[in-house]
Amino acid sequence: MANDKTRKFSSIIVDGVAQAPSRAMLHAVGFKDSDFKKPQVGIASTWSMVTPCNMHINKLAEDAGRGADQAGGKSIIFNTITVSDGISMGTPGMRYSLVSREVIADSIETVAGAQGFDGVVAIGGCDKNMPGCMIGLSRLNRPSIFVYGGTIKPGAKRRDIVSVFEAVGGHAAGKVSDAELKEVEDTAIPGPGSCGGMYTANTMASAIEALGMSLPNSSAQEAVSVDKEEDCVRAGEAVMNLIEKDIKPSDIMTRKSFENAITVVIAIGGSTNAVLHLLAMAYSANVKLELDDFTRIGAKVPVLADVKPSGKYLMSELIEIGGIQPLMKVLLDVGLLHGDCMTVTGKTMAENLADVDPYPEGQDIIHKLEDPIKKDSHLVVLYGNLAPTGAVAKISGKEGLHFSGNARVFESEETALAAILDGTVVKDDVIVIRHEGPVGGPGMREMLSPTGAIMGKGMGKDVALITDGRFSGGSHGFVVGHVTPEAAVGGPIAIIETGDGITIDAESRTLNLNVSQEEIETRLSKWKAPPPKETRGVLAKYAKLVSSASEGAVTDKF
C-alpha cells in the first residue's frame, strides 16, 4: 500500500538523508526501519481522568491504533485536552467549556500538521471535544475519521446527570430531602461514558455520523462495550482505506451532508448546542451554513425521538433498538436525507443504509412519521427587537408555543440561580441572564443549573428564561439562548430593565421587548461597553477573537 500518494505528508518528515534526525527521534518512540515506509496515522485521544465521559478513551485509542497498524499503517497516539461541563456547571470554570473546543481544534491541527501524519483518527467523548475534533480535522483536510467514545450506562432508577441538577431544584422547593439528594448524587453516574440522554454529546455524535464522518452506528454504542472496541478497530482500518483512496473531509463535509446532519439532529430532538457547533464546523470546512438553514430544514422535518431531556428514554435504550441507523433509513426513503453524500466508509450514505433493518415492532422510542412528537423542528430560530441577528430556542411544544411576562434581569448565572432557589423568581417572570455570551462571559456558559432548578421546583411552565449564553443539552422548559448581538457588544439584551414586558412566540418565531422603538434607541444611545472581565490568558484572548454565536462562535474569522 505504501507509496508517495499514501505517504505524501509523512515522507517529507522521514525520507532522505536530511531527515536522519527525525528518524532517530522516532526510533526512540518505537519506530522500526520498516515503519518509515508506512503511512503514518495520528490517533487524537481526548483521554483524561477529568471526567467520566473520557476516562476510558486511552483504551479506545489503542484499539484504533491497532486497527490502523493491522491495515498496514503506523499509528501514533497523541493527546489533547478536555474539560467537564457537568463538573464546572454553574461555576466560573464553565467559562472555559466552549473555549476548550477551540483549544482542542487548534491542538489537533498543530500536532498533525507538525508531525506529518497522512491520516487522523480522532476520538471524543464529551460535548466540546467532538466538534473540536471535527474542526481540527476539517482544517487539516487529510483523510480522517471521528470515533465517538460512547454513552454512559443508566444510573439507578434510570438516572443521569440531569437528575442531579433537577434534584437540587427539588431540594430548594422542599420536595427532595437531604437523604434523597445524596442518594441521587451517589447513583446517577455509574461509570465511563457521555451523559445518557439526548444531550449535546449524544446529539453531536449522531450529527457527525449523519455528516458521514463516523462509521455507521458509531453514535449508538455504550462506552464500555465490545461494540465500541470493534468500532475503534474498524475506524483504524477505515482511515487506511481513506488514505489509499485519498478521500478527505472536504469530500465528505459538504453542504448536503450538513443538511443531513441538521435533519437528524431535528428528528432526534437534539441539543441547541448543535446549532452552534454545526455552524462552526461548516465554517472550518468552507461550507456556507446559516441560522436560517435550520429554520428552512426544520419546516419539513418532524421530531420523532421520545428521548430525554423532554422525553422519556435514554440513549442506552435507543441503542437497544438499533440506534439512529433505522431512523436515517426512514428519513432517506421519504426524501429527507441526501443519499448521494460520500462517507468515511468510502461509500455513499444510501449505500451504507441499503441493508439496515427497521426498528422492532412495538417500540415507542422512535415515532412513525405519521405520528410525530412534533410535526416540525423543536429548534426554533427567533428574531425581533431583542435578537436582531437571531436567538435559538428549544421548544418541544410541551411547554407551550407562546410566553409573555415581565423581565427579571440578572447580570450573571449565579445571581439568577440564587433568585430561583430562594423564591425571588415567581410565576410569569421572564428571567434574563446577560453578560454570559462568548465575549461577555467570556466563554458562553451553559445554563443547566438555572434551568435544572426551574424544572426541579416545578416551574417549567410558569417562567421563561432568555440569555446571551447557551444551554446544556439537558436543559428543557421555555428557554431561549444564543441571543445576538450579546450584551457585551451592545445588543438590545443589554438595555432590558426589570419589569419590562417580553414576548416569546415560537409560531411567529419572534423575541420582542414590549417597549417602543424610540425607548429602545434612547437606552442604546446611553449604553457603555463594560470593562473586560479578563485582561490576560486564554479567556481574554478568546474574548478578543471570538465571533458571534449566530456565526458559530469561531475564533479564526478575521
Coordinates of C-alpha atoms in Angstrom, one line a residue:
M1 CA 0.0 0.0 0.0
A2 CA 2.8 2.4 0.9
N3 CA 3.7 4.8 -1.9
D4 CA 4.2 8.6 -2.4
K5 CA 0.4 9.0 -2.7
T6 CA -0.3 7.4 0.7
R7 CA 2.7 9.0 2.4
K8 CA 2.6 12.4 0.9
F9 CA 2.9 14.1 4.3
S10 CA 5.0 11.6 6.3
S11 CA 7.5 11.2 3.6
I12 CA 8.5 14.8 4.0
I13 CA 9.3 14.1 7.6
V14 CA 11.1 10.8 7.4
D15 CA 12.6 10.3 3.9
G16 CA 16.1 11.0 2.8
V17 CA 19.5 11.7 4.4
A18 CA 18.5 15.1 5.7
Q19 CA 15.7 13.6 7.8
A20 CA 18.0 11.2 9.7
P21 CA 17.5 13.3 12.9
S22 CA 13.7 12.8 12.6
R23 CA 14.1 9.1 12.2
A24 CA 16.5 9.0 15.1
M25 CA 13.9 10.5 17.4
L26 CA 11.2 8.3 16.1
H27 CA 13.3 5.2 16.7
A28 CA 13.2 6.2 20.4
V29 CA 9.3 6.1 20.4
G30 CA 9.2 2.6 18.9
F31 CA 9.6 3.0 15.1
K32 CA 11.4 0.2 13.3
D33 CA 13.1 0.8 9.9
S34 CA 10.1 -0.8 8.1
D35 CA 7.7 1.7 9.8
F36 CA 9.2 4.6 7.9
K37 CA 7.7 3.2 4.7
K38 CA 4.2 3.0 6.1
P39 CA 1.5 5.8 6.1
Q40 CA 1.5 7.4 9.5
V41 CA -1.8 7.7 11.3
G42 CA -2.2 10.1 14.2
I43 CA -4.7 8.9 16.8
A44 CA -6.0 12.0 18.6
S45 CA -7.1 10.9 22.0
T46 CA -9.1 13.0 24.4
W47 CA -8.4 10.7 27.3
S48 CA -8.5 12.3 30.7
M49 CA -9.4 11.4 34.2
V50 CA -11.1 14.8 34.5
T51 CA -14.5 13.4 33.6
P52 CA -16.2 10.0 33.2
C53 CA -17.0 11.0 29.6
N54 CA -13.4 10.5 28.6
M55 CA -11.8 8.3 31.3
H56 CA -11.9 5.2 29.1
I57 CA -10.6 6.7 25.8
N58 CA -7.0 5.7 26.3
K59 CA -8.0 2.1 25.7
L60 CA -10.2 3.1 22.7
A61 CA -7.2 5.0 21.2
E62 CA -5.1 1.8 21.5
D63 CA -7.8 -0.1 19.7
A64 CA -7.9 2.4 16.9
G65 CA -4.2 2.3 16.6
R66 CA -4.2 -1.5 16.4
G67 CA -6.7 -1.3 13.6
A68 CA -4.5 1.1 11.6
D69 CA -1.4 -1.0 12.2
Q70 CA -3.2 -4.2 11.1
A71 CA -4.2 -2.4 7.9
G72 CA -0.6 -1.5 7.0
G73 CA -0.1 1.8 8.7
K74 CA 1.9 3.1 11.6
S75 CA -0.2 4.6 14.4
I76 CA 0.9 7.3 16.7
I77 CA -1.3 8.2 19.7
F78 CA -1.3 11.8 21.0
N79 CA -3.5 13.6 23.4
T80 CA -5.5 16.8 23.6
I81 CA -7.4 18.3 26.5
T82 CA -11.0 18.0 27.7
V83 CA -13.0 19.8 30.4
S84 CA -16.2 18.7 32.0
D85 CA -19.4 20.7 31.7
G86 CA -21.1 18.6 34.3
I87 CA -18.4 19.3 36.9
S88 CA -17.9 23.0 36.1
M89 CA -21.5 23.8 35.5
G90 CA -22.8 26.8 37.5
T91 CA -19.3 27.9 38.4
P92 CA -16.8 30.4 36.9
G93 CA -14.9 27.4 35.5
M94 CA -17.7 26.8 33.0
R95 CA -16.4 29.8 31.1
Y96 CA -13.7 27.5 29.7
S97 CA -16.1 25.0 28.2
L98 CA -16.7 26.5 24.8
V99 CA -13.2 27.9 24.8
S100 CA -11.9 24.3 25.1
R101 CA -13.5 23.5 21.7
E102 CA -11.1 25.9 20.0
V103 CA -8.1 24.7 22.1
I104 CA -8.8 21.1 21.0
A105 CA -9.2 22.1 17.3
D106 CA -6.0 24.1 17.5
S107 CA -4.1 21.3 19.2
I108 CA -5.1 18.6 16.7
E109 CA -4.3 20.8 13.8
T110 CA -1.0 21.7 15.4
V111 CA 0.2 18.2 16.2
A112 CA -1.0 16.6 13.0
G113 CA 0.4 19.5 10.9
A114 CA 3.7 19.5 12.6
Q115 CA 4.3 15.7 12.6
G116 CA 3.2 15.0 9.0
F117 CA 0.5 12.4 9.7
D118 CA -1.0 11.0 6.5
G119 CA -4.4 10.4 8.2
V120 CA -6.0 11.0 11.6
V121 CA -8.5 9.2 13.8
A122 CA -10.0 11.5 16.5
I123 CA -11.8 10.0 19.4
G124 CA -14.0 12.3 21.5
G125 CA -16.4 11.6 24.4
C126 CA -17.6 14.9 25.8
D127 CA -19.6 17.8 24.4
K128 CA -17.0 20.2 23.0
N129 CA -14.2 17.8 22.2
M130 CA -16.4 16.3 19.5
P131 CA -16.9 19.5 17.4
G132 CA -13.3 20.5 18.5
C133 CA -12.0 17.3 16.9
M134 CA -14.1 17.9 13.8
I135 CA -13.0 21.5 13.3
G136 CA -9.3 20.3 13.6
L137 CA -9.9 17.5 11.1
S138 CA -11.6 19.8 8.6
R139 CA -8.9 22.4 8.8
L140 CA -6.2 19.8 8.1
N141 CA -8.2 18.2 5.3
R142 CA -6.3 15.0 5.4
P143 CA -8.0 11.5 5.3
S144 CA -9.7 11.4 8.7
I145 CA -12.4 9.7 10.7
F146 CA -14.1 10.5 14.0
V147 CA -15.0 8.0 16.7
Y148 CA -17.5 8.6 19.5
G149 CA -16.3 7.4 22.9
G150 CA -19.8 6.2 23.6
T151 CA -22.7 6.8 26.0
I152 CA -22.8 6.0 29.7
K153 CA -24.9 3.3 31.2
P154 CA -28.0 4.4 33.1
G155 CA -27.7 5.1 36.8
A156 CA -30.1 3.6 39.4
K157 CA -33.7 4.2 38.6
R158 CA -32.7 5.4 35.1
R159 CA -31.0 8.4 36.5
D160 CA -28.4 10.6 34.8
I161 CA -26.6 13.9 35.5
V162 CA -29.7 16.0 34.8
S163 CA -31.4 14.0 37.5
V164 CA -29.0 15.5 39.9
F165 CA -29.4 19.1 38.7
E166 CA -33.2 18.8 38.9
A167 CA -32.9 17.2 42.4
V168 CA -31.1 20.4 43.5
G169 CA -34.2 22.4 42.4
G170 CA -36.5 19.9 44.1
H171 CA -34.5 20.2 47.3
A172 CA -34.9 24.0 47.2
A173 CA -38.6 23.5 46.8
G174 CA -38.8 21.2 49.8
K175 CA -39.7 18.2 47.6
V176 CA -36.4 16.4 47.9
S177 CA -34.8 15.6 51.3
D178 CA -31.2 15.8 52.2
A179 CA -31.0 12.0 52.1
E180 CA -32.8 11.7 48.8
L181 CA -30.5 14.3 47.2
K182 CA -27.5 12.4 48.5
E183 CA -28.9 9.1 47.1
V184 CA -29.4 10.7 43.7
E185 CA -25.9 12.1 43.8
D186 CA -24.4 8.7 44.6
T187 CA -26.2 6.7 42.0
A188 CA -26.6 8.9 38.9
I189 CA -23.2 8.3 37.3
P190 CA -22.2 4.6 37.3
G191 CA -19.1 4.7 35.2
P192 CA -17.4 5.8 31.9
G193 CA -19.3 7.4 29.1
S194 CA -21.0 10.6 28.0
C195 CA -24.2 11.9 29.6
G196 CA -27.0 9.5 29.0
G197 CA -29.9 11.5 27.4
M198 CA -30.1 13.2 24.0
Y199 CA -27.9 15.9 25.4
T200 CA -25.1 17.6 23.5
A201 CA -22.7 14.7 23.5
N202 CA -25.1 12.1 22.0
T203 CA -26.6 14.8 19.8
M204 CA -23.2 15.7 18.3
A205 CA -22.2 12.0 17.9
S206 CA -25.4 11.5 15.9
A207 CA -24.8 14.6 13.9
I208 CA -21.3 13.6 13.0
E209 CA -22.5 10.1 11.9
A210 CA -25.2 11.7 9.8
L211 CA -22.5 14.0 8.4
G212 CA -20.7 10.9 7.2
M213 CA -17.5 11.4 9.3
S214 CA -18.1 8.4 11.6
L215 CA -18.7 4.7 10.8
P216 CA -22.3 3.6 10.8
N217 CA -23.6 3.2 14.3
S218 CA -20.6 4.8 16.0
S219 CA -23.0 7.2 17.7
A220 CA -25.1 4.4 19.2
Q221 CA -22.8 2.2 21.3
E222 CA -22.2 2.2 25.0
A223 CA -18.8 3.4 26.1
V224 CA -17.9 0.1 27.8
S225 CA -18.9 -2.5 25.3
V226 CA -17.4 -4.9 22.7
D227 CA -19.2 -2.9 20.0
K228 CA -17.3 0.2 20.9
E229 CA -14.0 -1.6 20.9
E230 CA -14.7 -3.0 17.5
D231 CA -15.9 0.4 16.2
C232 CA -12.4 1.8 17.1
V233 CA -10.5 -1.1 15.4
R234 CA -12.7 -0.6 12.3
A235 CA -12.0 3.1 12.3
G236 CA -8.3 2.5 12.3
E237 CA -8.7 0.2 9.3
A238 CA -11.1 2.6 7.6
V239 CA -8.7 5.6 7.8
M240 CA -6.2 3.5 5.9
N241 CA -8.8 3.0 3.1
L242 CA -9.4 6.7 3.1
I243 CA -5.7 7.3 2.7
E244 CA -5.5 4.9 -0.2
K245 CA -8.4 6.4 -1.9
D246 CA -7.4 10.0 -0.9
I247 CA -10.9 10.7 0.5
K248 CA -10.6 13.8 2.6
P249 CA -13.0 15.7 4.9
S250 CA -13.7 18.2 2.1
D251 CA -15.1 15.3 0.1
I252 CA -17.5 14.3 2.9
M253 CA -18.3 17.6 4.7
T254 CA -20.3 19.2 2.0
R255 CA -23.4 21.4 2.0
K256 CA -25.6 18.4 1.5
S257 CA -24.0 16.4 4.3
F258 CA -24.5 19.3 6.7
E259 CA -28.2 19.3 5.7
N260 CA -28.3 15.6 6.6
A261 CA -26.7 16.4 10.0
I262 CA -29.3 19.1 10.7
T263 CA -32.1 16.8 9.6
V264 CA -31.0 14.0 12.0
V265 CA -30.5 16.5 14.9
I266 CA -34.1 17.6 14.5
A267 CA -35.5 14.1 14.2
I268 CA -33.8 13.0 17.4
G269 CA -34.8 16.1 19.3
G270 CA -31.2 17.2 19.8
S271 CA -29.5 19.9 21.7
T272 CA -29.4 23.6 20.8
N273 CA -25.6 23.4 21.0
A274 CA -25.8 21.5 17.7
V275 CA -26.7 24.8 16.0
L276 CA -23.6 26.5 17.4
H277 CA -21.3 23.6 16.7
L278 CA -22.6 22.8 13.2
L279 CA -22.2 26.4 12.2
A280 CA -18.6 26.3 13.4
M281 CA -17.8 23.0 11.8
A282 CA -19.3 24.3 8.5
Y283 CA -17.1 27.4 8.7
S284 CA -14.0 25.3 9.2
A285 CA -15.0 23.2 6.1
N286 CA -15.6 26.3 4.0
V287 CA -19.3 25.4 3.7
K288 CA -21.8 28.2 3.8
L289 CA -24.3 27.5 6.6
E290 CA -26.6 30.0 8.4
L291 CA -29.1 30.1 11.2
D292 CA -31.9 30.3 8.7
D293 CA -30.9 26.9 7.2
F294 CA -32.1 25.4 10.5
T295 CA -35.5 27.1 10.0
R296 CA -35.7 26.1 6.4
I297 CA -34.9 22.4 7.0
G298 CA -36.9 22.4 10.3
A299 CA -40.1 23.3 8.5
K300 CA -40.3 19.9 6.9
V301 CA -38.5 17.6 9.4
P302 CA -40.5 16.2 12.4
V303 CA -39.2 15.4 15.8
L304 CA -39.5 11.6 16.1
A305 CA -37.4 10.5 19.1
D306 CA -39.0 10.4 22.5
V307 CA -35.8 11.0 24.4
K308 CA -34.5 12.9 27.4
P309 CA -34.5 15.7 28.5
S310 CA -38.1 16.5 27.3
G311 CA -38.9 12.9 26.5
K312 CA -38.8 9.5 28.3
Y313 CA -35.9 7.5 27.0
L314 CA -32.1 7.3 27.4
M315 CA -29.5 6.8 24.7
S316 CA -28.8 3.3 26.0
E317 CA -32.5 2.4 25.3
L318 CA -32.2 3.8 21.8
I319 CA -29.1 1.6 21.3
E320 CA -31.1 -1.5 22.3
I321 CA -33.5 -1.0 19.3
G322 CA -30.8 -0.2 16.7
G323 CA -29.6 3.4 17.3
I324 CA -30.1 6.0 14.6
Q325 CA -29.4 3.9 11.5
P326 CA -33.1 2.7 11.1
L327 CA -34.2 6.3 11.6
M328 CA -31.9 7.6 9.0
K329 CA -33.2 4.9 6.6
V330 CA -36.7 6.1 7.1
L331 CA -35.7 9.7 6.5
L332 CA -33.8 8.7 3.4
D333 CA -36.7 6.7 2.0
V334 CA -39.0 9.7 2.2
G335 CA -36.5 12.1 0.6
L336 CA -35.4 14.0 3.8
L337 CA -31.8 12.8 3.6
H338 CA -29.4 13.2 0.7
G339 CA -28.3 9.7 -0.2
D340 CA -25.5 10.6 -2.6
C341 CA -23.2 12.1 0.1
M342 CA -19.8 10.4 0.5
T343 CA -18.9 8.9 3.9
V344 CA -15.9 7.6 5.7
T345 CA -16.7 4.0 4.6
G346 CA -15.8 5.1 1.0
K347 CA -19.5 4.5 0.1
T348 CA -22.4 6.9 -0.1
M349 CA -24.9 7.4 2.6
A350 CA -27.5 5.5 0.6
E351 CA -25.2 2.6 0.1
N352 CA -24.5 2.5 3.9
L353 CA -28.2 2.4 4.7
A354 CA -29.3 0.0 2.0
D355 CA -29.4 -3.1 4.2
V356 CA -30.4 -1.5 7.5
D357 CA -33.2 -3.4 9.3
P358 CA -36.2 -1.4 10.6
Y359 CA -36.9 -0.9 14.2
P360 CA -38.6 -3.8 16.0
E361 CA -42.4 -3.7 16.2
G362 CA -43.9 -2.3 19.3
Q363 CA -41.1 0.1 20.3
D364 CA -42.2 3.6 21.1
I365 CA -38.8 5.4 21.4
I366 CA -38.8 6.5 17.7
H367 CA -42.2 7.5 16.5
K368 CA -43.5 6.9 13.0
L369 CA -43.5 9.7 10.5
E370 CA -47.3 9.8 10.6
D371 CA -47.3 10.1 14.4
P372 CA -44.5 12.6 15.2
I373 CA -43.8 14.1 18.6
K374 CA -43.7 17.4 16.9
K375 CA -44.6 18.0 13.2
D376 CA -41.7 20.4 12.7
S377 CA -38.4 21.3 14.4
H378 CA -38.0 21.9 18.1
L379 CA -35.0 24.1 17.3
V380 CA -36.6 27.5 16.7
V381 CA -34.6 30.4 15.5
L382 CA -36.1 33.7 16.7
Y383 CA -35.7 37.2 15.6
G384 CA -37.1 40.5 16.8
N385 CA -36.1 43.7 18.6
L386 CA -34.3 41.7 21.3
A387 CA -32.5 39.4 18.8
P388 CA -31.8 41.3 15.6
T389 CA -29.3 38.7 14.4
G390 CA -31.1 35.7 15.9
A391 CA -31.6 33.6 19.0
V392 CA -32.1 29.9 19.4
A393 CA -34.9 28.2 21.4
K394 CA -35.6 24.6 22.1
I395 CA -39.4 24.3 22.0
S396 CA -40.7 20.8 22.3
G397 CA -44.3 22.0 22.4
K398 CA -44.9 20.6 25.9
E399 CA -44.1 24.0 27.5
G400 CA -46.4 25.8 25.0
L401 CA -45.6 27.9 22.0
H402 CA -46.0 31.4 23.4
F403 CA -44.9 33.1 26.6
S404 CA -45.4 36.7 27.7
G405 CA -44.2 38.0 31.0
N406 CA -42.2 40.7 32.8
A407 CA -38.4 40.7 32.8
R408 CA -36.4 39.9 35.9
V409 CA -32.9 40.9 34.9
F410 CA -29.6 39.3 36.2
E411 CA -26.1 40.1 35.2
S412 CA -24.8 36.6 35.8
E413 CA -25.9 33.0 36.1
E414 CA -25.0 32.8 39.8
T415 CA -27.3 35.7 40.8
A416 CA -30.2 34.2 38.7
L417 CA -29.7 30.7 40.3
A418 CA -29.8 32.2 43.8
A419 CA -33.0 34.1 43.0
I420 CA -34.7 30.9 41.6
L421 CA -33.7 28.9 44.6
D422 CA -34.7 31.5 47.2
G423 CA -38.1 32.2 45.7
T424 CA -37.5 35.6 44.2
V425 CA -38.4 34.4 40.8
V426 CA -42.2 33.9 40.6
K427 CA -44.8 32.8 38.1
D428 CA -44.9 34.9 34.8
D429 CA -41.3 36.1 35.1
V430 CA -39.1 36.1 32.1
I431 CA -35.6 35.5 33.6
V432 CA -33.0 37.5 31.7
I433 CA -29.4 36.3 32.2
R434 CA -27.0 38.5 30.3
H435 CA -23.2 39.2 30.0
E436 CA -22.8 35.4 29.6
G437 CA -22.2 35.4 25.8
P438 CA -18.9 34.4 24.0
V439 CA -17.4 37.9 24.6
G440 CA -19.2 38.8 27.8
G441 CA -18.6 35.6 29.7
P442 CA -16.1 35.2 28.3
G443 CA -17.0 31.8 27.1
M444 CA -20.8 31.5 26.8
R445 CA -21.6 29.4 29.8
E446 CA -24.4 26.8 29.7
M447 CA -27.4 27.5 32.0
L448 CA -28.2 24.0 33.2
S449 CA -28.1 25.0 36.9
P450 CA -30.9 27.6 36.5
T451 CA -33.0 25.5 34.1
G452 CA -32.5 22.4 36.2
A453 CA -33.6 24.4 39.3
I454 CA -36.6 25.7 37.5
M455 CA -37.7 22.2 36.4
G456 CA -36.9 20.8 39.9
K457 CA -39.1 23.4 41.5
G458 CA -42.0 22.6 39.2
M459 CA -41.9 26.0 37.4
G460 CA -41.2 24.7 33.9
K461 CA -44.5 26.2 32.5
D462 CA -44.6 29.2 34.8
V463 CA -41.5 31.1 33.8
A464 CA -39.3 31.6 30.8
L465 CA -35.6 32.3 30.5
I466 CA -33.6 34.2 27.9
T467 CA -29.9 34.6 27.8
D468 CA -26.9 35.5 25.6
G469 CA -25.3 32.4 27.0
R470 CA -26.3 28.9 25.9
F471 CA -27.9 25.8 27.3
S472 CA -26.8 22.3 28.1
G473 CA -28.4 19.6 26.0
G474 CA -30.0 18.6 29.3
S475 CA -31.9 21.9 29.6
H476 CA -35.6 22.0 28.9
G477 CA -38.5 24.3 29.6
F478 CA -39.4 27.6 27.9
V479 CA -35.8 28.7 27.3
V480 CA -34.1 30.9 24.7
G481 CA -30.3 31.2 24.3
H482 CA -27.7 32.5 21.9
V483 CA -29.4 35.9 21.9
T484 CA -27.4 38.1 19.5
P485 CA -25.9 40.6 19.4
E486 CA -24.9 39.8 23.0
A487 CA -25.0 42.3 25.9
A488 CA -21.2 42.8 26.0
V489 CA -21.2 44.3 22.5
G490 CA -24.2 46.4 22.9
G491 CA -27.0 44.1 21.8
P492 CA -30.6 45.1 22.9
I493 CA -30.5 42.4 25.7
A494 CA -28.1 44.9 27.4
I495 CA -30.8 47.5 27.9
I496 CA -33.6 45.4 29.3
E497 CA -34.9 46.7 32.6
T498 CA -36.6 44.6 35.3
G499 CA -40.3 44.9 34.8
D500 CA -40.2 45.3 31.0
G501 CA -42.6 43.2 29.1
I502 CA -41.1 40.4 26.9
T503 CA -42.9 38.2 24.4
I504 CA -41.6 34.9 23.1
D505 CA -43.6 33.4 20.2
A506 CA -42.4 30.1 18.7
E507 CA -45.1 30.2 16.0
S508 CA -44.2 33.6 14.6
R509 CA -40.5 33.0 15.6
T510 CA -40.2 36.3 17.4
L511 CA -38.5 37.6 20.5
N512 CA -39.5 41.1 21.4
L513 CA -39.2 43.6 24.2
N514 CA -42.6 45.3 24.6
V515 CA -41.4 48.9 24.8
S516 CA -41.3 51.5 22.0
Q517 CA -38.6 51.5 19.4
E518 CA -37.9 55.1 20.5
E519 CA -37.3 54.0 24.1
I520 CA -35.0 51.1 22.9
E521 CA -33.0 53.6 20.8
T522 CA -32.7 56.0 23.7
R523 CA -31.5 53.3 26.1
L524 CA -29.0 52.0 23.5
S525 CA -27.6 55.5 23.0
K526 CA -26.8 55.7 26.7
W527 CA -25.2 52.2 26.8
K528 CA -21.5 52.0 27.5
A529 CA -19.4 48.9 27.0
P530 CA -18.4 47.2 30.2
P531 CA -14.7 46.7 31.0
P532 CA -13.4 43.3 30.0
K533 CA -13.7 40.7 32.8
E534 CA -10.3 39.2 31.8
T535 CA -7.3 41.0 30.5
R536 CA -4.8 38.1 30.2
G537 CA -4.7 34.5 29.4
V538 CA -6.9 32.2 27.3
L539 CA -10.2 33.8 28.3
A540 CA -9.0 37.3 27.4
K541 CA -7.6 36.0 24.1
Y542 CA -10.9 34.2 23.3
A543 CA -13.0 37.4 24.0
K544 CA -10.8 39.3 21.6
L545 CA -11.1 36.8 18.8
V546 CA -14.5 35.1 19.1
S547 CA -17.3 35.8 16.6
S548 CA -21.0 36.0 17.3
A549 CA -22.9 32.9 18.4
S550 CA -25.0 33.3 15.3
E551 CA -21.8 32.6 13.4
G552 CA -20.8 29.6 15.5
A553 CA -18.6 31.5 17.9
V554 CA -15.4 30.7 15.9
T555 CA -12.0 32.3 16.7
D556 CA -10.4 32.4 13.2
K557 CA -12.9 34.6 11.4
F558 CA -10.8 37.7 10.5

